[in-house]
Short mmCIF file of N, CA, C and O in Angstrom, two decimals:
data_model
loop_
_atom_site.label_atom_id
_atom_site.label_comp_id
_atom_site.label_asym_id
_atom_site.label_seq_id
_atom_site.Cartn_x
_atom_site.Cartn_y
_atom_site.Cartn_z
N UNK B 316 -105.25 57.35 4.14
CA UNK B 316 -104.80 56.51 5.22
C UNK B 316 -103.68 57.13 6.04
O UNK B 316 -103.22 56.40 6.91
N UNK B 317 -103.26 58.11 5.93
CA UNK B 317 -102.26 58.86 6.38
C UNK B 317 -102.89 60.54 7.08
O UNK B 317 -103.80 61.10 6.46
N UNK B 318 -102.46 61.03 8.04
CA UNK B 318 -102.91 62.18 8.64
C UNK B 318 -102.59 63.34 7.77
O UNK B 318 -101.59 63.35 7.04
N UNK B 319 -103.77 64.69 7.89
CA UNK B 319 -103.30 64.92 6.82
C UNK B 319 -102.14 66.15 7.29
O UNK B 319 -102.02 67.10 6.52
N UNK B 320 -101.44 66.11 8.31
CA UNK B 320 -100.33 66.84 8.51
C UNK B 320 -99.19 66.60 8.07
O UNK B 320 -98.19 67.31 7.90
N UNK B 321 -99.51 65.04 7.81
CA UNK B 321 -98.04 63.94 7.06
C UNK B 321 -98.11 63.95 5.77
O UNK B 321 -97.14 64.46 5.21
N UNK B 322 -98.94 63.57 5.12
CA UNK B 322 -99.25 63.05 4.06
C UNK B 322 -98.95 61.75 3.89
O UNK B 322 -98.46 61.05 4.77
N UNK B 323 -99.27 61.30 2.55
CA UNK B 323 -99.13 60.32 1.89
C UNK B 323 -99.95 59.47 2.10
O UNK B 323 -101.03 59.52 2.69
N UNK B 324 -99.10 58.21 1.33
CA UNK B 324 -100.17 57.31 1.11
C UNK B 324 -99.47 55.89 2.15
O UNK B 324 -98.30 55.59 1.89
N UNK B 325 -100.05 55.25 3.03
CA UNK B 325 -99.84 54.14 3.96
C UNK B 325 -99.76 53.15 3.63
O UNK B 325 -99.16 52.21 4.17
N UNK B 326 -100.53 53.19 2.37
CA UNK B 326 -100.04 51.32 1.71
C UNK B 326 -98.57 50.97 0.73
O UNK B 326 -98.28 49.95 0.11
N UNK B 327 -97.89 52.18 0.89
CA UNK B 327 -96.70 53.11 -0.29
C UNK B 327 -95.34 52.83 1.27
O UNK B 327 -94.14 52.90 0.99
N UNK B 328 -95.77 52.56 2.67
CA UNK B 328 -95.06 52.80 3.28
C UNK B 328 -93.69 52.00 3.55
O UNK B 328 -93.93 50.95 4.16
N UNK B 329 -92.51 52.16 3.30
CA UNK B 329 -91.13 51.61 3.54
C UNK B 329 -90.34 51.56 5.22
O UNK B 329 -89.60 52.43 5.68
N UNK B 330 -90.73 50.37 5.85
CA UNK B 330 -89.95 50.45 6.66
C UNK B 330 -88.46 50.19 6.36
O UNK B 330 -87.97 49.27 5.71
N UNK B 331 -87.69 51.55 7.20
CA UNK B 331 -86.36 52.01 6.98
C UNK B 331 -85.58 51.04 7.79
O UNK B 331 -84.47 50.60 7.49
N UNK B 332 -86.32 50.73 8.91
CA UNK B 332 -84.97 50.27 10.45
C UNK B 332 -85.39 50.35 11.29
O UNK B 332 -86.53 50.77 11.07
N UNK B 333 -85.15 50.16 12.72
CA UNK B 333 -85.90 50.33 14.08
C UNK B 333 -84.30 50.51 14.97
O UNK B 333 -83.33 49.81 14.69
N UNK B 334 -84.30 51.48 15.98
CA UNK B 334 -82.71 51.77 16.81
C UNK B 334 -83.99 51.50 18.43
O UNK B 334 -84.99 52.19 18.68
N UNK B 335 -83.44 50.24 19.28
CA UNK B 335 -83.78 50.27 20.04
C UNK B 335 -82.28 50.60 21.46
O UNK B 335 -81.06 50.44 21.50
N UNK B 336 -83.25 51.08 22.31
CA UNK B 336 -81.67 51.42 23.25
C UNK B 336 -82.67 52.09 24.76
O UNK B 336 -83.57 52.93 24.78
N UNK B 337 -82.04 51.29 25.86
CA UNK B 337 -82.78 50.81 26.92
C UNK B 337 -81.56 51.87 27.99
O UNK B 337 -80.38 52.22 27.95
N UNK B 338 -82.65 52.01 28.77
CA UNK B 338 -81.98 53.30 29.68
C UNK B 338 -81.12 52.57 30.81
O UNK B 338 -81.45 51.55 31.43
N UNK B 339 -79.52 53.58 31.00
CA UNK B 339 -78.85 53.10 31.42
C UNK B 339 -78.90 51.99 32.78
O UNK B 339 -78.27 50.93 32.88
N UNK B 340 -79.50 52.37 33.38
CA UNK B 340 -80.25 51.59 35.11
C UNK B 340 -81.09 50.71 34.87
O UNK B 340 -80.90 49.69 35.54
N UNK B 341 -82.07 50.67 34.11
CA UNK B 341 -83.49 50.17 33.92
C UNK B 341 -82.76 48.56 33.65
O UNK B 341 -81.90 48.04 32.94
N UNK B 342 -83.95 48.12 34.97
CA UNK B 342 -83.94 46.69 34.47
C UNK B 342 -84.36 45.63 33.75
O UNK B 342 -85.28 45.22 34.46
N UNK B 343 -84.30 44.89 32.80
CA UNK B 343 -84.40 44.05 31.61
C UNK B 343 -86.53 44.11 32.00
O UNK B 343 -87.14 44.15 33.07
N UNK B 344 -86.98 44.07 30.61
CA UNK B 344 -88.68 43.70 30.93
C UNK B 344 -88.56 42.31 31.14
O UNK B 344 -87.55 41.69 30.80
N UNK B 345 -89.82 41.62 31.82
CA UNK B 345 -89.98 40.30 31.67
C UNK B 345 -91.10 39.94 31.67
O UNK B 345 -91.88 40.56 32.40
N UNK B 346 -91.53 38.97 30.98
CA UNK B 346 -93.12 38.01 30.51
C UNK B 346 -94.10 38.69 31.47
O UNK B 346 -94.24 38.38 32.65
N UNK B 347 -94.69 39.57 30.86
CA UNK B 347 -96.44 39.63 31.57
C UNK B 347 -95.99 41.22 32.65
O UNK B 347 -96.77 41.74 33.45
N UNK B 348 -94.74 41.64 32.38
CA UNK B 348 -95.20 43.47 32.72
C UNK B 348 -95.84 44.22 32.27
O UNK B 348 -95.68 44.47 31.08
N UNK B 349 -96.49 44.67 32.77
CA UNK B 349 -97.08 45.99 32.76
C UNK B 349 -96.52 47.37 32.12
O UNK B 349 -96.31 48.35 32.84
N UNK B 350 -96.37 47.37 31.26
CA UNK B 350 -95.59 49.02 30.91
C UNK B 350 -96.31 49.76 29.90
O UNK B 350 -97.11 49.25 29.10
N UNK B 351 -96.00 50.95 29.96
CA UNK B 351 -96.45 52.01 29.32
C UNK B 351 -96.18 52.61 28.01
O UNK B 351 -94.97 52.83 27.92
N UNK B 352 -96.59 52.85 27.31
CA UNK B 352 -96.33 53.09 26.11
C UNK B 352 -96.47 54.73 25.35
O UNK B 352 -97.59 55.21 25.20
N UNK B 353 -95.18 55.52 24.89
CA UNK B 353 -95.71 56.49 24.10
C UNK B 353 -95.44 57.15 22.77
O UNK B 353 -94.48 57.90 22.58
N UNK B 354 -96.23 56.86 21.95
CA UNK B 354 -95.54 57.21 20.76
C UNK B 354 -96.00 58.85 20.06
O UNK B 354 -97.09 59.41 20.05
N UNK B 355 -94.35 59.39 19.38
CA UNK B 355 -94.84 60.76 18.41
C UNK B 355 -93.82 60.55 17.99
O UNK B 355 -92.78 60.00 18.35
N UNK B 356 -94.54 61.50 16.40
CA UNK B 356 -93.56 61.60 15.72
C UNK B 356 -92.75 62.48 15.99
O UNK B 356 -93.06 63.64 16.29
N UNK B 357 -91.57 62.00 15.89
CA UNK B 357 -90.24 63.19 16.05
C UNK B 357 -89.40 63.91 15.06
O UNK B 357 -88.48 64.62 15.48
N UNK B 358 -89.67 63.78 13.64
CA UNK B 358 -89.33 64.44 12.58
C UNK B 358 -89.64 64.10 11.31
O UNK B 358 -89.41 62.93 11.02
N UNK B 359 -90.17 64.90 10.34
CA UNK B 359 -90.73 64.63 8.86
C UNK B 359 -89.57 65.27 8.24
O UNK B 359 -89.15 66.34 8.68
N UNK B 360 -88.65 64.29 6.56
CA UNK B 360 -87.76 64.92 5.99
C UNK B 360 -88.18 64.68 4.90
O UNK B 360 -88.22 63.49 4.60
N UNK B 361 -88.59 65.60 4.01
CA UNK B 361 -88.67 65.16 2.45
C UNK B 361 -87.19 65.12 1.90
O UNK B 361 -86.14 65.45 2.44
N UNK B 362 -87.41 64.69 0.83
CA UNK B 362 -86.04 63.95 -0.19
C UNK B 362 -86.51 63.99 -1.48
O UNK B 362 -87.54 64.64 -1.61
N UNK B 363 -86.04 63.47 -2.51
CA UNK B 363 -86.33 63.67 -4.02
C UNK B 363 -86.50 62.06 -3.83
O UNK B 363 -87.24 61.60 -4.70
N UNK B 364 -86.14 61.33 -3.14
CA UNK B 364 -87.08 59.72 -3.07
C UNK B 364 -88.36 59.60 -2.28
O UNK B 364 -89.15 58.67 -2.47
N UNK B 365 -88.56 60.58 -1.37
CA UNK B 365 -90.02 60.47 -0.65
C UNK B 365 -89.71 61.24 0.29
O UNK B 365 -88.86 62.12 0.43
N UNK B 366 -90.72 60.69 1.09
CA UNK B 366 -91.00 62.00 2.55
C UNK B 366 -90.66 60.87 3.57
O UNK B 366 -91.38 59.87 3.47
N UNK B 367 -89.63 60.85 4.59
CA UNK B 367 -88.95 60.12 6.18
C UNK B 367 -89.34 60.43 6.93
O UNK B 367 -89.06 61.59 7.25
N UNK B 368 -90.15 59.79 7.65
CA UNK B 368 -91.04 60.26 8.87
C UNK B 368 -90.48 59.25 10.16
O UNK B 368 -90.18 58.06 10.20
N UNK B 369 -90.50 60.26 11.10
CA UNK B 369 -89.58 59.10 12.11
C UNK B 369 -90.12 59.20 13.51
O UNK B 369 -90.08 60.31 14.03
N UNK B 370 -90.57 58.31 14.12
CA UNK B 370 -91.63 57.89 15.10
C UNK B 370 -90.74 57.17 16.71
O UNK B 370 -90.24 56.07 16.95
N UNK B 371 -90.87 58.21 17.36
CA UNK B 371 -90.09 57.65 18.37
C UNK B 371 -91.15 57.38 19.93
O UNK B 371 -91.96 58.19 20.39
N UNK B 372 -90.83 56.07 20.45
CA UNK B 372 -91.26 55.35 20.99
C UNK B 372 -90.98 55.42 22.66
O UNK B 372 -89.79 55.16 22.87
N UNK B 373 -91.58 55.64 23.69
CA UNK B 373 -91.03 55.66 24.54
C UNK B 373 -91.93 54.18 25.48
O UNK B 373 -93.14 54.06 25.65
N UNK B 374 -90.93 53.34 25.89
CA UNK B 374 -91.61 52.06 27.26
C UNK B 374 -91.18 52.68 28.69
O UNK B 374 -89.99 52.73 29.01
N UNK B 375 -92.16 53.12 29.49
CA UNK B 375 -92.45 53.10 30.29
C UNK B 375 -92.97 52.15 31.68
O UNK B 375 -94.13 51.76 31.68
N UNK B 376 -92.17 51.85 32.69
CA UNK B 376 -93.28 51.55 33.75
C UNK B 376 -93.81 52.16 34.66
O UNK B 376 -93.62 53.37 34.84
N UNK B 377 -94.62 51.38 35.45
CA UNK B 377 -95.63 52.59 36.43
C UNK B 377 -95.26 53.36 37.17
O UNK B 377 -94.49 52.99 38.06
N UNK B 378 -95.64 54.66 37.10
CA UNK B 378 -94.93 55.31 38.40
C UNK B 378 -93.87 56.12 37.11
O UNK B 378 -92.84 56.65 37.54
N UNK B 379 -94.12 56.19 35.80
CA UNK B 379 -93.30 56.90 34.80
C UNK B 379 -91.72 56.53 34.45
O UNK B 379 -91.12 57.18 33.60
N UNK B 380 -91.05 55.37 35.22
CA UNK B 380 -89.48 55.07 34.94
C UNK B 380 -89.38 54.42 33.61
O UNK B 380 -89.67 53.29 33.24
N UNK B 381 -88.81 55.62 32.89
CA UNK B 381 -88.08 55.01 31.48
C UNK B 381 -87.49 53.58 31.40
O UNK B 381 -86.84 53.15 32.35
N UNK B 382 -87.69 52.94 30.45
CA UNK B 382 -87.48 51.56 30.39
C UNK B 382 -86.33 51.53 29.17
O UNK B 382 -85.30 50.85 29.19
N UNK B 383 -86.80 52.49 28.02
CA UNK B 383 -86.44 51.68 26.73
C UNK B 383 -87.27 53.21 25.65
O UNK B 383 -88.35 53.79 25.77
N UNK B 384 -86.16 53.36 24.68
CA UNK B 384 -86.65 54.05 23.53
C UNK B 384 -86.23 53.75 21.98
O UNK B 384 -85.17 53.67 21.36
N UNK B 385 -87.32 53.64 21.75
CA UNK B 385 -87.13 52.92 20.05
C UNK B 385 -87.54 54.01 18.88
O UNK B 385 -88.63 54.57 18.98
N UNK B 386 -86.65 54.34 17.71
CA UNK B 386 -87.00 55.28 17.00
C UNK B 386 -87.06 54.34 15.59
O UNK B 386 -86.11 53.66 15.21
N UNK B 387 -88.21 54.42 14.95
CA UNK B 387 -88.19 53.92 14.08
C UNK B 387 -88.46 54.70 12.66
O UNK B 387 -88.44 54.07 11.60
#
Protein backbone atom coordinates (compact mmCIF):
# COMPACT_ATOMS: atom_id res chain seq x y z
CA UNK A 1 0.00 0.00 0.00
CA UNK A 2 2.89 2.24 0.02
CA UNK A 3 5.18 3.22 -3.20
CA UNK A 4 7.85 1.28 -3.52
CA UNK A 5 10.41 4.24 -3.35
CA UNK A 6 8.98 4.87 0.30
CA UNK A 7 8.28 1.89 1.68
CA UNK A 8 6.28 0.58 4.23
CA UNK A 9 3.33 -0.36 5.27
CA UNK A 10 0.05 2.40 5.11
CA UNK A 11 -2.13 0.84 7.53
CA UNK A 12 1.17 1.19 10.24
CA UNK A 13 0.85 5.01 9.31
CA UNK A 14 1.26 7.79 12.30
CA UNK A 15 0.08 11.07 11.70
CA UNK A 16 2.82 13.40 13.26
CA UNK A 17 1.14 17.14 12.84
CA UNK A 18 0.12 19.34 9.98
CA UNK A 19 2.14 23.30 9.87
CA UNK A 20 -0.26 25.29 7.83
CA UNK A 21 0.99 28.96 6.83
CA UNK A 22 -0.70 31.16 4.11
CA UNK A 23 1.32 33.53 1.93
CA UNK A 24 2.03 36.86 3.06
CA UNK A 25 -0.60 38.99 0.53
CA UNK A 26 -2.91 36.19 -0.34
CA UNK A 27 -6.32 36.70 0.50
CA UNK A 28 -8.32 34.49 3.03
CA UNK A 29 -10.18 31.33 0.71
CA UNK A 30 -13.89 31.44 0.82
CA UNK A 31 -16.97 28.82 0.37
CA UNK A 32 -17.00 27.39 -3.19
CA UNK A 33 -13.29 28.64 -4.67
CA UNK A 34 -11.76 27.23 -7.03
CA UNK A 35 -8.10 26.41 -6.19
CA UNK A 36 -5.43 24.32 -7.06
CA UNK A 37 -3.80 21.80 -5.50
CA UNK A 38 -0.10 20.27 -5.30
CA UNK A 39 1.25 17.73 -3.46
CA UNK A 40 5.18 15.97 -3.07
CA UNK A 41 6.95 14.61 -0.94
CA UNK A 42 9.62 16.77 0.43
CA UNK A 43 11.76 14.54 2.62
CA UNK A 44 12.11 10.76 3.85
CA UNK A 45 14.09 10.38 7.46
CA UNK A 46 14.63 7.05 8.89
CA UNK A 47 15.08 6.79 12.77
CA UNK A 48 15.45 3.68 15.03
CA UNK A 49 11.42 4.37 15.61
CA UNK A 50 10.48 4.31 11.84
CA UNK A 51 10.85 6.01 8.60
CA UNK A 52 9.27 10.30 8.58
CA UNK A 53 8.05 11.05 5.48
CA UNK A 54 6.95 14.59 4.99
CA UNK A 55 4.48 15.73 2.31
CA UNK A 56 4.24 19.25 1.47
CA UNK A 57 1.20 20.79 0.07
CA UNK A 58 0.89 23.64 -2.06
CA UNK A 59 -3.10 25.75 -2.57
CA UNK A 60 -3.08 27.46 -5.42
CA UNK A 61 -5.46 29.77 -7.42
CA UNK A 62 -5.96 30.27 -11.07
CA UNK A 63 -3.63 31.93 -12.94
CA UNK A 64 -0.86 30.00 -10.32
CA UNK A 65 -1.04 32.70 -7.07
CA UNK A 66 0.12 30.92 -4.00
CA UNK A 67 -2.54 30.82 -1.47
CA UNK A 68 -1.31 28.63 1.39
CA UNK A 69 1.36 25.77 2.19
CA UNK A 70 0.82 22.91 4.45
CA UNK A 71 3.58 20.39 5.39
CA UNK A 72 2.46 17.53 6.92
Amino acid sequence: LMPLKIGGDLLRLVHLGAQLSYEQDAKPLTDGEEVFIKSFVSSIRNSTTGKTIEIETVLSRPGGLRVAVCIN
